[in-house]
mmCIF file of C-alpha atoms in Angstrom:
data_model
loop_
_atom_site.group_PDB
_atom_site.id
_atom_site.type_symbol
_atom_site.label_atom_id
_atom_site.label_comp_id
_atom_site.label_asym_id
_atom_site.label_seq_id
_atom_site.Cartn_x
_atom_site.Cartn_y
_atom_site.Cartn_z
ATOM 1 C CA UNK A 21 -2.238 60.445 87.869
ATOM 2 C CA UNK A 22 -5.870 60.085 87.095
ATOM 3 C CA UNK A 23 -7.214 62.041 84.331
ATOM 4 C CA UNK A 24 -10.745 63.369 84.524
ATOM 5 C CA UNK A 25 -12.905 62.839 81.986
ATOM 6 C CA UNK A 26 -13.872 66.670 80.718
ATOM 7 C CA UNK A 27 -10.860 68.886 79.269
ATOM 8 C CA UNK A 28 -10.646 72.336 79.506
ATOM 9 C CA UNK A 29 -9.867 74.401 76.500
ATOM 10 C CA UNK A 30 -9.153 78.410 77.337
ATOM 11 C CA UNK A 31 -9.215 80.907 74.009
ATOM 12 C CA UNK A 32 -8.216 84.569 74.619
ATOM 13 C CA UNK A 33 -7.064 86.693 72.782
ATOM 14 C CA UNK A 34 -3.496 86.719 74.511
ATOM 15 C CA UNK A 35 -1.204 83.922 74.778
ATOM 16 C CA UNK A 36 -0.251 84.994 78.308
ATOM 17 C CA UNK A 37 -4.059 85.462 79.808
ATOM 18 C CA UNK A 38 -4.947 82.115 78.426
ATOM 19 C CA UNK A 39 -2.050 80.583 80.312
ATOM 20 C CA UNK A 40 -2.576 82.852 83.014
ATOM 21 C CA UNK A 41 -6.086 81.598 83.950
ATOM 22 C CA UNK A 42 -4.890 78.000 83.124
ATOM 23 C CA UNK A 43 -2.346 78.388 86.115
ATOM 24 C CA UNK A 44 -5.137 79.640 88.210
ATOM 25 C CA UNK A 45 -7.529 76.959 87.811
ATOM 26 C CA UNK A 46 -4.595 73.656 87.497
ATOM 27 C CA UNK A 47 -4.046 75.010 90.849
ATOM 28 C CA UNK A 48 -7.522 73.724 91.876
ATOM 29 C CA UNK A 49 -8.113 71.029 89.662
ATOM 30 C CA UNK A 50 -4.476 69.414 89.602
ATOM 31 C CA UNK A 51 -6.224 65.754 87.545
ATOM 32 C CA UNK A 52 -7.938 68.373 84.678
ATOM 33 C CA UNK A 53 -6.737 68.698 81.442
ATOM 34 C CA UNK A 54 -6.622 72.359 80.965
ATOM 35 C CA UNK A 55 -5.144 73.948 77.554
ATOM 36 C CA UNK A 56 -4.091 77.223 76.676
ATOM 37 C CA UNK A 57 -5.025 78.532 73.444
ATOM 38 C CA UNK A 58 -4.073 82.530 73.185
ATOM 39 C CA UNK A 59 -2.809 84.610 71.201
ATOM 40 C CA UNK A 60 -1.728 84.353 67.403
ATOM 41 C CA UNK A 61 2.061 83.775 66.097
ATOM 42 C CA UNK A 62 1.782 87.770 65.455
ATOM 43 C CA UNK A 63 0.385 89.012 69.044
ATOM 44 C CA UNK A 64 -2.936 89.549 69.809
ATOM 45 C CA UNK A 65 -5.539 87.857 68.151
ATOM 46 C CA UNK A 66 -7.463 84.213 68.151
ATOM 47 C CA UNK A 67 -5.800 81.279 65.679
ATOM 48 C CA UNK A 68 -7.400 78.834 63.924
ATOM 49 C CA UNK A 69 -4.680 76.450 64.168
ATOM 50 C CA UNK A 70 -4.314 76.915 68.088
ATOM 51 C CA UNK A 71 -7.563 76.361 68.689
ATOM 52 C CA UNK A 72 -7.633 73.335 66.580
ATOM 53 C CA UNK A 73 -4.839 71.942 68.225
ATOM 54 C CA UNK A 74 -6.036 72.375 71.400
ATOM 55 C CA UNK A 75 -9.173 71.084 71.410
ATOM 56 C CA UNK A 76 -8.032 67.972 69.735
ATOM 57 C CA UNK A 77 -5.652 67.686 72.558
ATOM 58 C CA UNK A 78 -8.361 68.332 75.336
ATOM 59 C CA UNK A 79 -10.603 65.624 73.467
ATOM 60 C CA UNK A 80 -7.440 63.137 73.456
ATOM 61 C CA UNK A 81 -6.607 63.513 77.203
ATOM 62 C CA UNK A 82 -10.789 63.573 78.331
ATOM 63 C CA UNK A 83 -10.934 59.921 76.111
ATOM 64 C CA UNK A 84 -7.643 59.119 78.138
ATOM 65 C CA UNK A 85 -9.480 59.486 81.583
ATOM 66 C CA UNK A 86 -12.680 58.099 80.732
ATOM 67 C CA UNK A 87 -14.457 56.152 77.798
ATOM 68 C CA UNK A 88 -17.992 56.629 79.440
ATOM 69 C CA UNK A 89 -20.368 59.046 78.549
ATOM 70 C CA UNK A 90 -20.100 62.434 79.941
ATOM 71 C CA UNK A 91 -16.555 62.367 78.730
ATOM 72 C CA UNK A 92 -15.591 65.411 76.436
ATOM 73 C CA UNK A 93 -14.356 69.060 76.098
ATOM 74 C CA UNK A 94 -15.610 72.482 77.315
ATOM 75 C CA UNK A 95 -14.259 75.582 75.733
ATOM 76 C CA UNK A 96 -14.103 79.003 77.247
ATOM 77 C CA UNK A 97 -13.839 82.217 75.975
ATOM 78 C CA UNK A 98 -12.988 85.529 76.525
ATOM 79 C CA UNK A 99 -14.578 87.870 73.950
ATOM 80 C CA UNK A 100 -16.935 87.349 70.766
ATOM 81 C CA UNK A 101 -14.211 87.247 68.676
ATOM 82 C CA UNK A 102 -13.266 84.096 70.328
ATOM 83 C CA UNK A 103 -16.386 82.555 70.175
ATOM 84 C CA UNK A 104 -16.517 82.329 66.496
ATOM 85 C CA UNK A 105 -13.236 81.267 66.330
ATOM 86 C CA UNK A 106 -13.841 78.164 68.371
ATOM 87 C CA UNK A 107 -17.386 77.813 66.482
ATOM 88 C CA UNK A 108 -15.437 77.828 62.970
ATOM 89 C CA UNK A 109 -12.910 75.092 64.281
ATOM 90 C CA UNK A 110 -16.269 72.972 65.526
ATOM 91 C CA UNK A 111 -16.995 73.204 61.806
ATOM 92 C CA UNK A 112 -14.216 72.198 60.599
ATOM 93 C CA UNK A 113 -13.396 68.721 63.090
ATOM 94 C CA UNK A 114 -14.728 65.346 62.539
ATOM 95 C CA UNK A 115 -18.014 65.052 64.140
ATOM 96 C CA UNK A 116 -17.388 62.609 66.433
ATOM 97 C CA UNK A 117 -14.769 64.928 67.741
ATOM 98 C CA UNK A 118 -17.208 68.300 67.734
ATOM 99 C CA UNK A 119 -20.178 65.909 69.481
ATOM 100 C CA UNK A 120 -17.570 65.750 72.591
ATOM 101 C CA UNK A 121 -17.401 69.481 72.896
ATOM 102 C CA UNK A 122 -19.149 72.397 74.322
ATOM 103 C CA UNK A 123 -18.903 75.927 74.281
ATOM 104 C CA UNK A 124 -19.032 77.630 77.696
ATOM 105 C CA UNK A 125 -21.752 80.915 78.172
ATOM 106 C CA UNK A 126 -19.543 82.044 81.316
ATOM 107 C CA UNK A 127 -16.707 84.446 82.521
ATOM 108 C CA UNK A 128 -13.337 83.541 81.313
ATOM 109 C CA UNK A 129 -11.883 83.337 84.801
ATOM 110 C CA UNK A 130 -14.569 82.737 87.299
ATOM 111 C CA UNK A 131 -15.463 80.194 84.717
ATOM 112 C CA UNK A 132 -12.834 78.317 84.157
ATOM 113 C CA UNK A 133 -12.482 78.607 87.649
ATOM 114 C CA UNK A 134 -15.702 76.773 88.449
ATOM 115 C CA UNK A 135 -15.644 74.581 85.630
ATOM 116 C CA UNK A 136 -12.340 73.226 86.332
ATOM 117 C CA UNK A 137 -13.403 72.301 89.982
ATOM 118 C CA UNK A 138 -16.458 70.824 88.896
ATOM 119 C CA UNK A 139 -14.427 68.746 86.578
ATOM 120 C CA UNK A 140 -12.112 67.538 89.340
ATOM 121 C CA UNK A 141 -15.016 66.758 91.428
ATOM 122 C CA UNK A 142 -15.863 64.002 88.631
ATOM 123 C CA UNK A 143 -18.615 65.931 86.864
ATOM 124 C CA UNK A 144 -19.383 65.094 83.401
ATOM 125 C CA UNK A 145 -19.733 67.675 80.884
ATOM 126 C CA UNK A 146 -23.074 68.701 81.061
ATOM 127 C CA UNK A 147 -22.386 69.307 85.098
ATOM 128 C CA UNK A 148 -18.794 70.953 84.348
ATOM 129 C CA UNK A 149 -20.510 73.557 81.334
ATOM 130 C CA UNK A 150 -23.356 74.112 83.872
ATOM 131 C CA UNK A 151 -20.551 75.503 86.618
ATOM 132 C CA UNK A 152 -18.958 77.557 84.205
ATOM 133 C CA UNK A 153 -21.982 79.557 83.198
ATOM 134 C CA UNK A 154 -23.640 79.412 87.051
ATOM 135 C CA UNK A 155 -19.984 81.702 87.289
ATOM 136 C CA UNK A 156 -21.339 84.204 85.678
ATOM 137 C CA UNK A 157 -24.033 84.460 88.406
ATOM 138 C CA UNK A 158 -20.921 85.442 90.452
ATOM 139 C CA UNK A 159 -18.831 87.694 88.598
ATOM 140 C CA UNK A 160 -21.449 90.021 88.424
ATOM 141 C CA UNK A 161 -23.151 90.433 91.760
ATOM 142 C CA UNK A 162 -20.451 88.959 93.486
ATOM 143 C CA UNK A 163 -22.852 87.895 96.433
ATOM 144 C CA UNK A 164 -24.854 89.985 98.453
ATOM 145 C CA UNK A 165 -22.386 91.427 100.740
ATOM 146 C CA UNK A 166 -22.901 93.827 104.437
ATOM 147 C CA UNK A 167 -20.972 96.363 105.356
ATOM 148 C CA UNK A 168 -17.841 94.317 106.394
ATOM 149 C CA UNK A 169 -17.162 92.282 103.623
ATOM 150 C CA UNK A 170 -18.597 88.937 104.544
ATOM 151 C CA UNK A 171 -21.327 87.920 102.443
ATOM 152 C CA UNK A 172 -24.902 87.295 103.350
ATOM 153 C CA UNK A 173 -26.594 84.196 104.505
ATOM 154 C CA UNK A 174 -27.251 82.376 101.607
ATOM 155 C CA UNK A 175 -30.254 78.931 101.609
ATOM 156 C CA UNK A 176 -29.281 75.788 102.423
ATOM 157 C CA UNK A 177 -27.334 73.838 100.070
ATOM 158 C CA UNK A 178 -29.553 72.578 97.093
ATOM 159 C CA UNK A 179 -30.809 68.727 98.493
ATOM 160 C CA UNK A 180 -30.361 69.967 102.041
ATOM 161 C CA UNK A 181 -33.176 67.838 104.384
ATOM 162 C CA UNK A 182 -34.314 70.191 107.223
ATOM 163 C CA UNK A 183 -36.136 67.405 108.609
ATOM 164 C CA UNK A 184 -33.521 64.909 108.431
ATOM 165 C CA UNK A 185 -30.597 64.648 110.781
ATOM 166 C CA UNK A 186 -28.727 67.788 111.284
ATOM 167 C CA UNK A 187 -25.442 69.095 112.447
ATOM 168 C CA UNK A 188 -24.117 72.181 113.372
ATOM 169 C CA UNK A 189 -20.171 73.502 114.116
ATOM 170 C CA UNK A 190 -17.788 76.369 114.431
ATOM 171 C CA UNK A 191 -14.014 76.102 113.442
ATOM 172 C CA UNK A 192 -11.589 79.005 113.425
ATOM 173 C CA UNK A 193 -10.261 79.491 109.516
ATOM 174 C CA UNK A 194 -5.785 79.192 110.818
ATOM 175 C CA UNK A 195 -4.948 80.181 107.315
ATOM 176 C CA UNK A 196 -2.805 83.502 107.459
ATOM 177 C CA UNK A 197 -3.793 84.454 103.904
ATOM 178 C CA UNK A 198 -8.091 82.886 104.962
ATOM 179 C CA UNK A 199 -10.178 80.923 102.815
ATOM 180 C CA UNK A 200 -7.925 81.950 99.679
ATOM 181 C CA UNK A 201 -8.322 80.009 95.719
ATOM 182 C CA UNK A 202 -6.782 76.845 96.716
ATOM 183 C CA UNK A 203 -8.165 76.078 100.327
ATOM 184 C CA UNK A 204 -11.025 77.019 98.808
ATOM 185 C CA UNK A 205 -10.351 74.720 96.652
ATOM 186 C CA UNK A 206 -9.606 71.886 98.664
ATOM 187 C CA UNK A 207 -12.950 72.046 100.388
ATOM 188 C CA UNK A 208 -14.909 72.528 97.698
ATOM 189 C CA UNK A 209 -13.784 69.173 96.604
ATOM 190 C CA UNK A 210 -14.027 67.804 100.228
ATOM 191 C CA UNK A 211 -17.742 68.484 100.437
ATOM 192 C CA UNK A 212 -18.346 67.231 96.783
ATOM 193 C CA UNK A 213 -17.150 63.951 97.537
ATOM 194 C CA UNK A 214 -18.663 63.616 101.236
ATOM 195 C CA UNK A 215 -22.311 63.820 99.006
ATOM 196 C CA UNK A 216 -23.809 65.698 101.860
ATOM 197 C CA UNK A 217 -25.324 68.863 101.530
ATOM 198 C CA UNK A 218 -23.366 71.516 103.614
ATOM 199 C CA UNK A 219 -22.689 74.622 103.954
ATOM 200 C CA UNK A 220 -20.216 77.224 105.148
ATOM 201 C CA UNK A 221 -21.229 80.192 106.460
ATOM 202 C CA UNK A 222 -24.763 80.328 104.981
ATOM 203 C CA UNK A 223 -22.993 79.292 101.235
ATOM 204 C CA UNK A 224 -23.048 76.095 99.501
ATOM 205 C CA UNK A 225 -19.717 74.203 100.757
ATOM 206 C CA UNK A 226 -19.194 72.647 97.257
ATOM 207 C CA UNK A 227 -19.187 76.246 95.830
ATOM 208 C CA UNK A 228 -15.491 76.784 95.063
ATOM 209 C CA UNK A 229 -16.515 80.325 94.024
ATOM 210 C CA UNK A 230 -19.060 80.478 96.656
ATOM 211 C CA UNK A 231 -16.396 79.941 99.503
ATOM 212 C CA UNK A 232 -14.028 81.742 97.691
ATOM 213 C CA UNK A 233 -16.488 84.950 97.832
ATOM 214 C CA UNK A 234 -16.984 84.919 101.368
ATOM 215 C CA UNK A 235 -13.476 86.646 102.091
ATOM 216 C CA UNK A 236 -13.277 85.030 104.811
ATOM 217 C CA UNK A 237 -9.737 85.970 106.281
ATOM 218 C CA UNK A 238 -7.279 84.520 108.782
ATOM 219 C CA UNK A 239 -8.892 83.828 112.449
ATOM 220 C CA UNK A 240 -12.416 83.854 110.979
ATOM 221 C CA UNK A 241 -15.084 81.768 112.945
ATOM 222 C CA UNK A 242 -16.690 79.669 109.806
ATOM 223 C CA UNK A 243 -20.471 78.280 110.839
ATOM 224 C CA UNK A 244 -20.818 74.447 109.559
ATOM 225 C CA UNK A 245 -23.849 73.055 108.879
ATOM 226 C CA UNK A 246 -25.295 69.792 107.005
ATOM 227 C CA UNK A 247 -28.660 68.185 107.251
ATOM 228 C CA UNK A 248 -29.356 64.739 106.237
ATOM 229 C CA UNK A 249 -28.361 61.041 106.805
ATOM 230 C CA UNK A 250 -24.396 61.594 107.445
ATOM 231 C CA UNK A 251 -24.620 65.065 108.077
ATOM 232 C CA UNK A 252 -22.828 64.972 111.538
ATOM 233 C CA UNK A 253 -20.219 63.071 109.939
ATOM 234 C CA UNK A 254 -19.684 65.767 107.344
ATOM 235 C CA UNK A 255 -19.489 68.465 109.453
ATOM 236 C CA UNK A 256 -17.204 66.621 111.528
ATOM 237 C CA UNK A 257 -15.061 65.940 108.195
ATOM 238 C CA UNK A 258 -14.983 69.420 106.980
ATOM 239 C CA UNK A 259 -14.048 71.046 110.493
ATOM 240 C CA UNK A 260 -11.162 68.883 110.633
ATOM 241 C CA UNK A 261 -9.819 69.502 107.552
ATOM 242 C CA UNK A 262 -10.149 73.513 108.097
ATOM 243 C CA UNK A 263 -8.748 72.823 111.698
ATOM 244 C CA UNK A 264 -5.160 71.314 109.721
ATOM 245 C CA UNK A 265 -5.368 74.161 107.516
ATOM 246 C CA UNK A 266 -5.241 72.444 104.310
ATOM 247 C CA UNK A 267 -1.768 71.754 104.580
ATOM 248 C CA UNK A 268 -0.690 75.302 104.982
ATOM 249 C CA UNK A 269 -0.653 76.331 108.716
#
């Protein structure tokens, strides 16, 4: 298995939300380090020692899958209490180890979320701290929405070329459950790596959260567009992989 290069440390409070949202997001970024630190040996509470261990284990496993720069660890939390935990174990570690580390501005779960896909996309950890804090972006509004559910039309993907070559499809979503956490997933990662900018119904197709926010359900007609050298391509790329239905249809 190949290892990405940034680790994801979780502190919460409780042992069983930090592994909680580290399920969630493993499930979309299977090649991510991702380490639960909750709880204390008492209950509820942040440790000291938990923290400590996990971050040296997140730095160990990000050095693993990649000695280049960008390689290191970003650390989410999920209240203030939390924050100065992790900022007194930064304190404390060697600074060659605390250089490699960052600590996330973001939602805990739409956060990890994002950063955890940006991470298995191959992002370093400026780009992977940058998704976890854009999350917050959607935790709060959570899109401009209409009356139905399905959320606005948002701009082109950032990069798009309107006067380059464009492309333009429809696929029907054959999910039973729709565009759900890990299709979402899935094609977040597919558009990533296809380096075209594209989008899926009006949101940015690399957008794990974006997709994910659409709630786009079973027998929806996603729009796919791309503009740009490749862009047909792409489009052609992404409608095929939502026409197999990601392995679950």
């Amino acid at each position: 298995m190949t290892v990405a290069r940034v680790a994801l440390v979780l502190v919460s409070h409780s042992r069983a939300a930090a592994e909680g949202v580290a399920e969630i997001a493993a499930q979309m970024a299977p090649d991510v380090a991702i380490v639960a630190a909750g709880g204390t040996p008492e209950g509820i509470g942040t440790s000291f020692d938990r923290v400590l261990d996990a971050i040296e284990e997140g730095s160990a496993a990000a050095q693993e899958g990649s000695a280049a720069d960008g390689a290191g660890v970003a650390v989410l939390t999920d209240l203030g209490s939390a924050v100065l935990t992790a900022e007194s174990v930064l304190e404390a570690v060697d600074e060659d180890v605390a250089a490699r580390v960052r600590l996330v501005d973001g939602p805990f779960l739409e956060g990890a979320v994002a950063a955890a896909v940006r991470a298995q996309q191959g992002g370093d950890l400026d780009e992977v701290v940058t998704a976890g804090e854009a999350a917050g972006d959607w935790s709060t509004s959570r899109t401009a929405s209409t009356r139905d559910g399905a959320v606005a039309a948002q701009p082109p993907a950032p990069g798009a070329a309107p006067d380059g070559e464009a492309a333009r499809r429809t696929v029907v979503l054959r999910n039973p459950l729709g565009l759900h956490a890990r299709p979402a997933a899935l094609l977040a990662r597919a558009v990533a790596d296809l380096g075209v900018p594209l989008t899926v119904d009006g949101v940015d197709g690399a957008s794990v959260l974006a997709l994910m926010a659409l709630g786009a359900a079973g027998g929806h007609e996603l729009v796919v567009e791309a503009s740009g050298p490749g862009a047909p391509e792409a489009v052609d790329a992404v409608v095929r992989l939502v026409d197999e239905g990601f392995g679950e249809v």
